[in-house]
Short mmCIF file of C-alpha atoms and ligand atoms in Angstrom, two decimals:
data_model
loop_
_atom_site.label_atom_id
_atom_site.label_comp_id
_atom_site.label_asym_id
_atom_site.label_seq_id
_atom_site.Cartn_x
_atom_site.Cartn_y
_atom_site.Cartn_z
CA MET J 166 133.77 101.64 32.23
CA SER J 167 133.38 104.83 33.76
CA ILE J 168 136.73 106.57 34.99
CA ASN J 169 134.62 108.61 37.02
CA LYS J 170 133.91 106.07 39.67
CA PRO J 171 136.92 103.45 40.87
CA SER J 172 136.72 100.36 39.46
CA ARG J 173 137.21 97.36 42.02
CA VAL J 174 140.35 95.11 40.91
CA ALA J 175 141.21 91.55 41.51
CA ILE J 176 145.18 90.68 40.61
CA LEU J 177 144.45 86.74 41.24
CA GLY J 178 148.61 85.35 41.10
CA SER J 179 149.77 88.84 42.59
CA THR J 180 152.96 87.01 43.87
CA GLY J 181 154.06 86.99 39.76
CA SER J 182 155.70 88.81 37.31
CA ILE J 183 152.79 90.10 36.41
CA GLY J 184 150.64 90.13 39.57
CA ARG J 185 153.36 92.30 40.50
CA SER J 186 153.63 94.72 37.32
CA ALA J 187 149.82 95.05 37.49
CA LEU J 188 149.97 96.14 41.35
CA ASP J 189 152.82 98.79 40.09
CA VAL J 190 150.13 100.00 37.67
CA LEU J 191 147.55 100.45 39.98
CA SER J 192 149.96 102.77 42.90
CA HIS J 193 149.80 105.11 39.77
CA LEU J 194 146.72 105.15 38.75
CA THR J 195 144.06 105.14 42.34
CA GLU J 196 141.92 107.20 41.17
CA ALA J 197 140.32 104.94 38.52
CA PHE J 198 140.50 102.38 40.58
CA GLU J 199 140.47 99.98 44.25
CA LEU J 200 142.23 97.46 45.07
CA ALA J 201 139.72 95.16 45.78
CA LEU J 202 141.28 91.14 45.95
CA ILE J 203 144.64 89.79 46.02
CA SER J 204 145.83 85.95 46.07
CA GLY J 205 149.31 84.18 46.05
CA HIS J 206 150.03 80.42 46.16
CA GLU J 207 153.15 80.94 48.28
CA ARG J 208 155.69 83.49 48.98
CA LEU J 209 153.74 84.80 52.04
CA ASP J 210 155.53 87.71 53.12
CA GLU J 211 155.67 89.23 49.90
CA LEU J 212 151.67 88.79 49.77
CA ARG J 213 151.70 90.16 54.01
CA GLU J 214 154.05 93.64 52.02
CA GLN J 215 151.71 93.62 49.27
CA CYS J 216 148.77 93.47 51.91
CA VAL J 217 150.69 96.71 54.31
CA ARG J 218 152.35 98.68 51.00
CA HIS J 219 148.45 98.24 48.44
CA GLU J 220 145.82 97.81 51.28
CA PRO J 221 143.64 95.27 48.84
CA LYS J 222 140.28 94.45 51.01
CA LEU J 223 141.14 91.41 50.91
CA ALA J 224 144.17 89.00 50.70
CA VAL J 225 143.70 85.05 49.49
CA VAL J 226 146.11 82.67 50.07
CA THR J 227 145.61 79.44 46.90
CA GLY J 228 148.42 76.77 48.10
CA PRO J 229 147.99 74.10 50.18
CA ARG J 230 146.70 75.01 54.16
CA THR J 231 150.54 74.50 56.34
CA SER J 232 151.07 76.18 59.97
CA ALA J 233 152.28 79.12 57.71
CA VAL J 234 149.35 79.70 56.22
CA ASP J 235 147.72 79.70 59.90
CA ALA J 236 150.23 82.00 61.31
CA TRP J 237 149.76 84.48 58.57
CA LEU J 238 145.99 84.98 58.70
CA ALA J 239 146.00 84.45 62.63
CA GLY J 240 148.31 87.54 61.92
CA SER J 241 147.80 91.65 62.66
CA SER J 242 144.33 92.72 61.44
CA LEU J 243 145.39 96.18 60.94
CA ASP J 244 145.88 95.55 57.20
CA SER J 245 144.07 93.91 54.71
CA GLN J 246 140.64 90.67 55.58
CA ARG J 247 143.08 87.85 54.99
CA GLN J 248 141.20 84.27 53.99
CA HIS J 249 142.27 80.77 52.77
CA GLY J 250 142.16 79.29 50.06
CA MET J 251 140.38 79.27 45.93
CA SER J 252 137.24 79.11 46.91
CA CYS J 253 137.56 82.80 48.90
CA VAL J 254 138.31 83.61 45.08
CA ILE J 255 136.14 82.28 43.42
CA ASP J 256 133.10 83.46 45.91
CA ALA J 257 134.15 87.24 46.00
CA ILE J 258 134.03 87.52 42.16
CA ARG J 259 130.57 86.44 42.61
CA GLU J 260 129.30 87.78 45.10
CA GLY J 261 129.43 91.11 42.87
CA GLU J 262 131.82 93.32 44.64
CA ILE J 263 134.48 93.25 41.82
CA ASP J 264 134.55 94.79 37.98
CA ILE J 265 137.74 93.72 36.62
CA VAL J 266 139.40 90.57 37.51
CA VAL J 267 143.15 90.05 36.23
CA ALA J 268 144.15 86.38 35.34
CA ALA J 269 147.56 86.45 36.54
CA ILE J 270 147.66 82.87 38.40
CA VAL J 271 150.20 80.38 35.91
CA GLY J 272 148.93 77.21 34.43
CA ILE J 273 145.05 75.56 34.33
CA ALA J 274 145.33 76.93 37.98
CA GLY J 275 144.18 80.16 36.81
CA LEU J 276 141.10 77.95 34.82
CA GLU J 277 138.25 78.03 37.50
CA SER J 278 139.10 82.29 38.07
CA SER J 279 138.74 83.16 34.74
CA LEU J 280 135.47 80.92 34.17
CA ALA J 281 134.18 82.58 36.91
CA ALA J 282 134.77 85.98 36.00
CA ALA J 283 133.52 85.51 32.96
CA GLN J 284 129.97 83.68 33.53
CA THR J 285 129.24 86.95 35.84
CA GLY J 286 130.21 89.24 33.42
CA LYS J 287 133.37 90.66 34.41
CA ARG J 288 136.32 92.82 32.68
CA LEU J 289 138.04 89.94 32.26
CA ALA J 290 141.85 91.28 32.15
CA LEU J 291 143.68 87.33 30.98
CA ALA J 292 147.47 87.71 31.46
CA ASN J 293 146.74 83.20 31.97
CA LYS J 294 146.68 82.25 27.93
CA GLU J 295 146.39 78.71 29.44
CA SER J 296 142.82 79.31 30.69
CA LEU J 297 142.01 80.33 26.43
CA VAL J 298 144.59 76.85 25.87
CA VAL J 299 142.24 74.52 28.19
CA ALA J 300 138.89 76.01 27.53
CA GLY J 301 138.64 78.66 24.67
CA GLU J 302 135.10 77.71 23.71
CA LEU J 303 133.95 77.49 27.26
CA LEU J 304 135.54 80.86 27.94
CA MET J 305 134.67 82.79 25.59
CA GLU J 306 131.02 81.31 25.17
CA ALA J 307 130.59 82.39 28.74
CA ALA J 308 132.03 85.96 28.28
CA LYS J 309 129.07 86.41 25.29
CA ARG J 310 126.43 85.11 27.79
CA SER J 311 126.86 87.13 30.46
CA GLY J 312 128.65 90.89 28.34
CA ALA J 313 131.76 89.81 29.48
CA GLU J 314 134.50 91.99 28.85
CA LEU J 315 137.84 89.75 27.68
CA ILE J 316 140.80 91.59 27.08
CA PRO J 317 143.84 90.21 26.30
CA VAL J 318 147.20 91.48 28.61
CA ASP J 319 149.78 89.24 26.43
CA SER J 320 151.73 91.55 24.99
CA GLU J 321 150.90 89.94 21.24
CA HIS J 322 147.15 89.61 21.88
CA SER J 323 147.35 93.47 23.58
CA ALA J 324 148.93 94.36 20.30
CA ILE J 325 146.30 92.58 17.88
CA PHE J 326 143.57 94.43 20.11
CA GLN J 327 144.86 97.55 19.55
CA SER J 328 145.59 97.02 16.15
CA ILE J 329 142.25 96.26 15.32
CA HIS J 330 141.21 98.72 17.64
CA ALA J 331 143.06 101.38 15.61
CA GLY J 332 141.85 99.92 12.43
CA ARG J 333 138.90 98.56 10.31
CA SER J 334 136.65 95.38 11.22
CA HIS J 335 137.23 92.40 11.64
CA ARG J 336 135.98 91.14 8.01
CA GLU J 337 138.70 93.45 6.52
CA ILE J 338 141.37 90.85 8.76
CA HIS J 339 143.94 89.53 6.68
CA ARG J 340 146.38 88.14 8.03
CA LEU J 341 147.86 88.39 11.92
CA ILE J 342 151.44 88.15 13.05
CA LEU J 343 152.15 87.30 16.24
CA THR J 344 156.13 88.13 16.98
CA ALA J 345 158.03 85.56 18.72
CA SER J 346 161.99 86.59 20.85
CA GLY J 347 162.86 83.45 19.98
CA GLY J 348 164.43 83.16 23.78
CA PRO J 349 167.41 82.78 25.20
CA LEU J 350 168.81 79.97 22.78
CA ARG J 351 167.92 81.45 19.69
CA ASP J 352 171.83 81.65 18.15
CA TRP J 353 172.55 78.12 19.70
CA PRO J 354 173.49 75.33 17.50
CA ILE J 355 170.50 73.10 16.75
CA GLU J 356 172.23 70.23 18.36
CA SER J 357 173.60 72.18 21.35
CA LEU J 358 169.96 72.30 21.89
CA ALA J 359 169.93 69.41 24.02
CA ASP J 360 172.28 69.77 26.01
CA ALA J 361 171.04 73.13 28.03
CA THR J 362 170.61 74.05 31.65
CA VAL J 363 167.48 74.92 33.37
CA ASP J 364 169.82 78.44 34.14
CA ASP J 365 170.84 78.66 29.85
CA ALA J 366 166.46 78.32 29.73
CA LEU J 367 165.75 80.96 32.09
CA ALA J 368 168.34 83.36 30.86
CA HIS J 369 165.72 85.42 28.68
CA PRO J 370 166.94 88.44 27.06
CA THR J 371 164.15 90.78 26.90
CA TRP J 372 161.43 89.90 28.94
CA ASN J 373 161.80 89.27 32.91
CA MET J 374 158.73 86.42 33.48
CA GLY J 375 158.20 83.65 35.80
CA ARG J 376 160.39 80.59 35.01
CA LYS J 377 157.13 78.49 33.41
CA ILE J 378 156.48 80.76 30.15
CA THR J 379 160.39 81.01 30.28
CA VAL J 380 161.32 78.10 29.60
CA ASP J 381 158.01 77.76 27.49
CA SER J 382 159.78 80.80 25.61
CA ALA J 383 163.13 78.95 25.22
CA THR J 384 161.01 76.02 23.09
CA MET J 385 158.57 78.15 21.55
CA MET J 386 156.06 75.99 23.20
CA ASN J 387 154.77 80.06 24.54
CA LYS J 388 154.28 80.70 21.08
CA ALA J 389 152.57 77.81 20.50
CA LEU J 390 149.84 78.62 23.32
CA GLU J 391 149.31 81.84 21.81
CA VAL J 392 148.79 80.54 18.37
CA ILE J 393 145.74 78.82 19.75
CA GLU J 394 144.82 81.85 22.54
CA ALA J 395 144.82 84.29 19.10
CA LYS J 396 142.63 81.58 17.78
CA TRP J 397 139.78 82.13 20.29
CA LEU J 398 140.98 86.02 21.17
CA PHE J 399 139.95 87.09 17.08
CA GLN J 400 138.00 83.97 16.50
CA ILE J 401 140.61 83.80 13.60
CA ASN J 402 141.06 80.44 11.26
CA PRO J 403 144.83 78.98 12.83
CA GLU J 404 146.15 79.58 9.00
CA GLN J 405 145.74 82.70 9.41
CA ILE J 406 148.25 83.32 11.39
CA GLU J 407 151.88 83.81 11.23
CA VAL J 408 154.65 83.94 13.67
CA VAL J 409 158.17 85.36 12.90
CA ILE J 410 161.14 85.92 15.00
CA HIS J 411 161.32 89.29 16.28
CA PRO J 412 165.07 89.19 18.60
CA GLN J 413 164.18 93.17 19.54
CA SER J 414 160.46 92.91 21.08
CA ILE J 415 159.71 96.26 20.34
CA ILE J 416 157.12 94.86 17.57
CA HIS J 417 154.27 93.09 20.03
CA SER J 418 152.49 92.04 16.66
CA MET J 419 151.11 93.17 13.87
CA VAL J 420 147.58 92.86 11.89
CA GLU J 421 147.29 92.87 8.14
CA PHE J 422 144.54 94.08 6.26
CA CYS J 423 142.64 92.49 3.20
CA ASP J 424 144.71 95.76 1.72
CA GLY J 425 147.83 94.79 2.39
CA SER J 426 148.09 97.58 4.70
CA VAL J 427 149.97 96.39 8.02
CA ILE J 428 149.24 98.18 11.42
CA ALA J 429 151.04 97.30 14.21
CA GLN J 430 151.83 98.24 17.92
CA LEU J 431 155.21 99.09 19.07
CA SER J 432 156.99 99.72 22.62
CA PRO J 433 159.44 99.09 24.59
CA PRO J 434 159.48 95.68 26.03
CA ASP J 435 157.41 96.59 30.31
CA MET J 436 154.22 94.78 30.21
CA ARG J 437 152.71 97.28 32.75
CA LEU J 438 151.38 98.72 29.82
CA PRO J 439 149.25 96.00 28.08
CA ILE J 440 148.22 95.32 31.31
CA GLN J 441 147.58 98.91 32.02
CA TYR J 442 145.56 99.05 28.85
CA ALA J 443 143.32 96.01 29.63
CA LEU J 444 141.62 98.27 32.98
CA THR J 445 141.68 101.47 31.09
CA TYR J 446 140.96 100.31 28.09
CA PRO J 447 139.26 102.03 25.75
CA GLU J 448 140.86 105.04 27.22
CA ARG J 449 144.03 105.64 27.71
CA MET J 450 146.22 106.75 30.41
CA ASN J 451 149.62 108.20 31.39
CA SER J 452 151.40 104.80 32.05
CA PRO J 453 154.46 104.13 34.26
CA ALA J 454 156.00 102.25 31.26
CA ARG J 455 158.92 102.50 29.89
CA LYS J 456 158.58 105.22 26.94
CA MET J 457 160.93 104.36 23.05
CA ASP J 458 163.73 106.89 23.01
CA TRP J 459 163.10 108.29 19.68
CA SER J 460 166.73 109.98 20.36
CA GLN J 461 168.39 106.85 19.51
CA ALA J 462 168.98 104.67 16.48
CA TYR J 463 166.81 101.28 17.38
CA GLN J 464 167.07 97.98 14.52
CA LEU J 465 163.86 95.96 14.34
CA ASP J 466 164.51 93.02 12.74
CA TRP J 467 162.36 89.70 11.26
CA LYS J 468 163.25 86.88 9.88
CA PRO J 469 160.94 83.06 9.41
CA VAL J 470 160.88 80.83 12.57
CA ASP J 471 162.99 77.43 11.54
CA PRO J 472 160.19 74.60 12.48
CA GLU J 473 163.35 72.26 13.35
CA ARG J 474 164.35 74.26 16.30
CA TYR J 475 161.37 75.54 17.25
CA PRO J 476 159.18 72.00 16.87
CA ALA J 477 156.27 72.59 19.57
CA LEU J 478 155.02 75.77 17.57
CA GLY J 479 153.97 73.37 14.68
CA LEU J 480 152.58 71.36 17.91
CA GLY J 481 150.26 74.70 18.63
CA PHE J 482 149.27 74.80 15.08
CA GLU J 483 148.18 71.35 15.04
CA VAL J 484 146.21 71.83 18.38
CA ALA J 485 145.01 75.26 16.66
CA ARG J 486 143.32 73.57 14.10
CA ARG J 487 141.90 70.60 15.38
CA GLY J 488 140.73 72.00 19.27
CA GLY J 489 137.93 69.73 21.31
CA THR J 490 140.21 68.13 23.23
CA CYS J 491 143.56 68.94 22.16
CA GLY J 492 144.60 72.54 24.49
CA ALA J 493 144.17 70.71 27.25
CA VAL J 494 146.28 67.60 26.91
CA LEU J 495 148.32 69.54 25.36
CA ASN J 496 148.65 72.93 27.67
CA ALA J 497 148.58 69.25 30.50
CA ALA J 498 151.60 67.75 29.19
CA ASN J 499 153.58 70.72 28.65
CA GLU J 500 153.29 71.59 32.16
CA VAL J 501 154.70 68.88 33.90
CA ALA J 502 157.15 68.43 30.95
CA VAL J 503 158.62 72.12 32.41
CA GLU J 504 158.26 71.84 36.08
CA LEU J 505 160.26 68.16 34.89
CA PHE J 506 163.01 70.15 33.32
CA LEU J 507 163.06 72.66 35.90
CA GLN J 508 163.46 69.58 38.15
CA GLY J 509 166.59 68.47 36.22
CA LYS J 510 164.74 65.14 35.12
CA ILE J 511 164.46 66.22 30.77
CA ARG J 512 166.42 67.59 28.58
CA LEU J 513 164.83 70.99 26.75
CA THR J 514 164.25 69.52 23.79
CA GLU J 515 161.95 66.37 25.31
CA ILE J 516 159.52 69.14 26.38
CA ALA J 517 157.88 69.12 22.82
CA THR J 518 159.17 65.30 21.70
CA VAL J 519 156.65 64.10 25.25
CA CYS J 520 153.89 66.14 24.03
CA ARG J 521 153.39 65.23 21.13
CA SER J 522 153.71 61.50 22.11
CA VAL J 523 150.61 62.40 24.38
CA LEU J 524 149.14 64.48 22.03
CA ALA J 525 149.18 61.88 19.02
CA HIS J 526 146.87 58.74 21.48
CA HIS J 527 144.77 60.85 23.17
CA ASP J 528 140.59 60.39 22.80
CA PHE J 529 139.48 63.05 20.88
CA SER J 530 137.11 64.49 21.36
CA PRO J 531 135.95 67.71 19.48
CA SER J 532 133.26 69.61 22.17
CA PRO J 533 134.10 68.80 25.09
CA THR J 534 132.20 69.21 28.57
CA LEU J 535 134.05 70.72 31.32
CA ASP J 536 134.65 67.39 32.70
CA GLU J 537 135.79 66.27 29.88
CA LEU J 538 138.56 68.21 29.62
CA MET J 539 139.27 68.59 33.36
CA ARG J 540 139.43 64.46 33.32
CA LEU J 541 141.64 64.97 29.87
CA ASP J 542 144.08 67.25 31.78
CA GLN J 543 144.88 64.30 34.50
CA TRP J 544 145.14 61.64 31.84
CA SER J 545 147.74 64.07 29.86
CA ARG J 546 149.78 64.44 33.68
CA ASN J 547 149.96 60.54 34.09
CA GLU J 548 150.89 59.98 30.55
CA VAL J 549 154.18 62.09 30.87
CA SER J 550 154.70 60.33 34.37
CA ARG J 551 154.24 57.30 32.11
CA TRP J 552 156.35 58.70 29.18
CA ILE J 553 159.64 59.49 31.64
CA LYS J 554 159.60 56.03 33.41
CA VAL J 555 159.44 53.64 29.93
CA THR J 556 162.22 56.34 28.36
CA CYS J 557 163.71 57.53 30.92
P1 LIG W 231 154.55 83.71 37.93
O1 LIG W 231 155.37 82.12 38.20
O2 LIG W 231 155.86 85.04 38.35
O3 LIG W 231 153.55 84.00 39.04
C1 LIG W 231 152.63 82.85 39.03
C2 LIG W 231 150.84 83.00 40.23
O4 LIG W 231 150.78 82.69 40.36
C3 LIG W 231 151.70 83.75 41.36
O5 LIG W 231 151.43 84.57 42.53
C4 LIG W 231 151.68 82.24 42.50
O6 LIG W 231 151.06 82.74 43.49
C5 LIG W 231 150.59 82.14 42.01
N1 LIG W 231 150.38 80.28 41.40
C6 LIG W 231 150.93 79.42 41.27
N2 LIG W 231 149.96 78.54 41.31
C7 LIG W 231 149.14 78.76 41.68
C8 LIG W 231 147.86 77.82 42.13
N3 LIG W 231 148.28 76.33 41.97
N4 LIG W 231 147.07 77.97 42.27
C9 LIG W 231 146.54 79.76 42.28
N5 LIG W 231 148.07 80.56 42.35
C10 LIG W 231 149.03 79.82 42.14
O7 LIG W 231 153.82 83.87 36.50
P2 LIG W 231 153.79 84.84 35.50
O8 LIG W 231 154.60 85.42 34.53
O9 LIG W 231 153.51 86.32 36.03
O10 LIG W 231 153.08 83.92 34.64
C11 LIG W 231 151.49 84.26 34.69
C12 LIG W 231 150.46 84.29 33.97
O11 LIG W 231 150.39 85.10 32.56
C13 LIG W 231 151.20 82.88 32.87
O12 LIG W 231 150.11 82.15 32.70
C14 LIG W 231 151.64 83.46 31.54
O13 LIG W 231 151.75 82.63 30.61
C15 LIG W 231 150.90 85.23 31.54
N6 LIG W 231 151.87 85.85 31.26
C16 LIG W 231 153.24 86.50 32.13
C17 LIG W 231 153.77 87.13 31.41
C18 LIG W 231 155.15 87.60 32.06
O14 LIG W 231 155.31 88.72 31.66
N7 LIG W 231 155.00 87.18 33.18
C19 LIG W 231 153.25 87.62 29.84
C20 LIG W 231 152.14 87.48 29.00
C21 LIG W 231 151.68 86.53 29.28
MG1 LIG W 232 153.42 86.79 24.98
#
């Protein structure tokens, strides 16, 4: 990547937590990057404000076409060009006016655009871990064929990416150690977890994130998805992945090499750092991200994960081992179950239970096509709804 000519960046999901942080990063790096495209699914006021403040060439609303969207499309022509529909995002990626795609859409909704970026040889700064969970094999193959660079934004995977880069070759990796905060309920008695409210689950101690990933963090489904993400990104055997609870979220993850040496990446919890690194790699540039204050005493703790408290994590390892259609089924079941929890229809602890049940009786295939994955995604969503009707 040349830093002389500005790289053209698309931020998909610019109205979300990662999207807003990505815009902040870009606003500090205007010589190296220009904003080609932003997209949001709803919150048109925020999208409008982003157009005015950041002046992207193109702004796309991907949510349903409503009268509010019509009014937005007909709005002032003083700021960015406005369009509607995910197909406009995909066309823009395919047309070649974009160099880097920041994939910050939540859920499987981000898969099509991640695949388009990988197929067309873009740099894919990947926050949307669900793309790899559902279709890791297809996404990695597409990137390999086109020469697309897939750079992780997820803080743990960015830490591993940085640690491997600073260390030695892939062959010398003994283990990847993913750190987990343990979420907001990590100190609750296990028997109380079933009574956790939506507010309890959303009160994350160290990270300020979107609702879905925050609930995933409370159940540790987030780490389960990250185990699968790590398997694909680093082409590593799941047996070589460990998860430890690290409550301070300062060590973002570690790589243990075959001689026993461990290389870690540390920084305060601030997503602007991994987002920026995915943009500037292999360069490093000054960043707006918070820095460590070395004049303060810090304590860095870690402890093993209690599988009884976090049954979702075991599902992640199981899915990483089995591969095939399992990722699509787990991801879809979890997306629906999290939404049902947020609507107050199921308990937090039922998320892992329903995911396990749906996974256990799905029609497994080891090397599915994209169509098969999409069919199983829909099947899994229907199964969760059926499960709820039977059990609730
Ligand atoms: P968020 O809910 O804050 O934002 C999601 C964005 O996606 C919004 O812009 C929304 O408009 C858009 N969106 C929602 N549904 C859509 C759809 N159907 N089609 C197109 N766009 C849609 O989520 P977030 O916390 O920013 O997370 C985004 C992704 O990044 C997730 O995959 C998450 O796992 C990953 N991630 C987030 C963090 C974090 O700190 N927030 C850290 C690591 C990874
Ligand atoms: Mg993470």
